[in-house]
Coordinates of C-alpha atoms in Angstrom, one line a residue:
E192 CA 78.8 191.2 -25.7
L193 CA 76.3 188.7 -24.3
P194 CA 77.3 185.1 -23.8
A195 CA 76.0 182.5 -26.2
N196 CA 74.6 180.4 -23.4
G197 CA 73.3 180.8 -19.8
V198 CA 76.2 179.1 -18.1
E199 CA 78.0 181.2 -15.6
V200 CA 81.2 180.0 -13.9
T201 CA 81.6 181.3 -10.4
L202 CA 85.2 180.9 -9.1
P203 CA 85.7 179.8 -5.5
R204 CA 86.3 182.4 -2.8
L205 CA 87.0 182.1 0.9
V206 CA 85.3 184.5 3.2
L207 CA 86.7 184.7 6.7
G208 CA 84.7 186.7 9.2
A209 CA 84.4 187.6 12.9
A210 CA 81.7 189.3 14.8
R211 CA 81.1 190.3 18.4
E212 CA 77.8 191.3 20.0
F213 CA 77.6 193.7 23.0
Q214 CA 74.5 194.1 25.1
F215 CA 73.5 197.6 26.5
G216 CA 70.9 197.1 29.1
E217 CA 67.9 194.8 28.3
K218 CA 66.9 196.4 25.1
F219 CA 69.9 197.6 23.1
S220 CA 72.6 195.5 21.3
L221 CA 75.6 196.4 19.2
L222 CA 77.0 193.9 16.7
A223 CA 80.4 194.6 15.1
E224 CA 81.7 192.5 12.2
V225 CA 84.8 192.2 10.0
D226 CA 84.9 190.1 6.9
L227 CA 87.8 189.2 4.6
E228 CA 86.8 188.0 1.2
N229 CA 89.7 186.1 -0.5
T230 CA 89.8 185.2 -4.2
F231 CA 92.5 183.1 -5.9
D232 CA 91.9 183.8 -9.6
G233 CA 94.5 186.5 -10.2
Q234 CA 95.0 190.1 -9.2
R235 CA 92.0 192.3 -8.6
N236 CA 91.5 195.9 -7.7
T237 CA 91.3 195.1 -4.0
L238 CA 93.1 196.6 -1.0
V239 CA 95.4 193.6 -0.7
A240 CA 96.3 192.0 -4.1
S241 CA 99.0 189.8 -5.6
S242 CA 99.2 187.9 -8.8
T243 CA 97.4 184.9 -7.4
W244 CA 95.5 186.1 -4.3
S245 CA 93.3 189.1 -3.5
M246 CA 91.6 190.2 -0.3
D247 CA 88.7 192.5 0.0
P248 CA 88.0 193.6 3.6
R249 CA 84.6 194.7 4.9
V250 CA 83.5 196.2 8.2
G251 CA 80.0 196.8 9.6
I252 CA 78.0 197.6 12.7
E253 CA 74.4 196.9 13.7
V254 CA 72.5 198.5 16.5
G255 CA 69.5 196.6 17.6
F256 CA 66.5 197.5 19.8
S257 CA 64.5 194.8 21.6
E258 CA 65.4 192.3 18.8
I259 CA 62.8 194.1 16.7
V260 CA 64.4 197.1 15.0
Y261 CA 68.0 197.2 13.6
V262 CA 70.0 200.0 12.1
R263 CA 73.1 199.0 10.1
A264 CA 76.1 200.7 8.6
G265 CA 79.2 199.4 6.9
V266 CA 82.0 199.9 4.4
G267 CA 83.0 197.5 1.6
N268 CA 84.3 197.3 -1.9
I269 CA 87.5 199.0 -0.8
Q270 CA 89.7 199.2 -3.9
Y271 CA 92.2 201.2 -5.9
V272 CA 90.9 202.6 -9.2
T273 CA 92.8 204.5 -11.9
D274 CA 91.3 207.9 -12.6
I275 CA 91.4 209.8 -15.9
Q276 CA 94.8 211.3 -15.0
D277 CA 96.1 207.7 -14.7
E278 CA 96.5 208.1 -10.9
K279 CA 95.4 205.4 -8.5
Q280 CA 92.8 206.4 -5.9
L281 CA 91.5 204.5 -3.0
T282 CA 87.7 204.2 -3.1
M283 CA 85.2 202.5 -0.8
Q284 CA 81.5 201.9 -0.7
P285 CA 79.6 202.9 2.4
N286 CA 76.2 201.3 3.0
I287 CA 73.4 201.8 5.4
G288 CA 70.3 199.7 6.2
L289 CA 67.3 199.1 8.4
G290 CA 65.8 195.8 9.6
L291 CA 62.5 194.9 11.2
R292 CA 61.6 191.6 12.8
I293 CA 58.1 190.7 13.7
K294 CA 57.9 187.2 15.1
S295 CA 59.4 184.9 12.4
V296 CA 59.3 187.5 9.6
M297 CA 62.2 189.8 8.9
L298 CA 62.2 192.7 6.4
D299 CA 65.5 194.3 5.6
Y300 CA 66.4 197.4 3.5
A301 CA 69.8 198.5 2.4
L302 CA 71.0 201.6 0.5
T303 CA 74.4 200.9 -1.0
D304 CA 77.1 203.3 -2.1
I305 CA 75.7 206.3 -0.3
G306 CA 77.4 209.5 -1.3
D307 CA 78.6 207.9 -4.6
N308 CA 82.1 207.3 -3.2
S309 CA 82.9 204.2 -5.4
V310 CA 82.8 203.4 -9.1
A311 CA 79.6 201.3 -8.4
L312 CA 76.2 202.7 -8.8
Y313 CA 73.9 202.9 -5.7
S314 CA 71.3 200.3 -5.2
N315 CA 68.2 199.9 -3.0
I316 CA 68.0 196.3 -1.8
F317 CA 65.0 194.8 -0.1
S318 CA 65.0 191.4 1.6
L319 CA 62.2 189.4 3.1
R320 CA 63.1 186.4 5.3
F321 CA 61.1 183.8 7.1
D322 CA 62.4 181.9 10.1
I323 CA 61.0 178.4 10.0
F324 CA 62.5 177.3 13.3
K325 CA 61.2 178.4 16.6
R326 CA 63.5 180.8 18.4
S327 CA 64.5 179.7 21.9

C-alpha cells in the first residue's frame, strides 16, 4: 500500500567506521575498511540484534593505481533470513566496483549482490562526483 503523503521518517542510526591505507611503491595503494551500522528502533535481521539495538557490519577493500583507477570489493547486508523450511540461514551481499578519477571528476560504478547471495536484488550503481576544492 502506498502512503497517503510524501513524508518519510528516517530513524537515526550510528555508523562507526575505521579505515587504513597502505602504500605499495609509488603507484599502488590498498585501503581496508570496517563499518558498523547501529540502529536503535527494535530488532532487525542483522548479524547482531537485540530488542532495542541492532548492528550490521560491513567490510571492504580498495586497490588504487596512481590515484586514478580504483578497484573495490566488499561485503555487507549480513543477516539471518528464514527460508521456506522455517530455518534461519546467514546471507550476505558481496559487491564489486570500479572508480576513475580525472583531475577533479570522479566516476564510480558498483555492482551489488553479485552471485545473488542475499534476498536483495542486484543493482548497477553509477556515481559522478566533482571535487570543488583543489587537492594538495
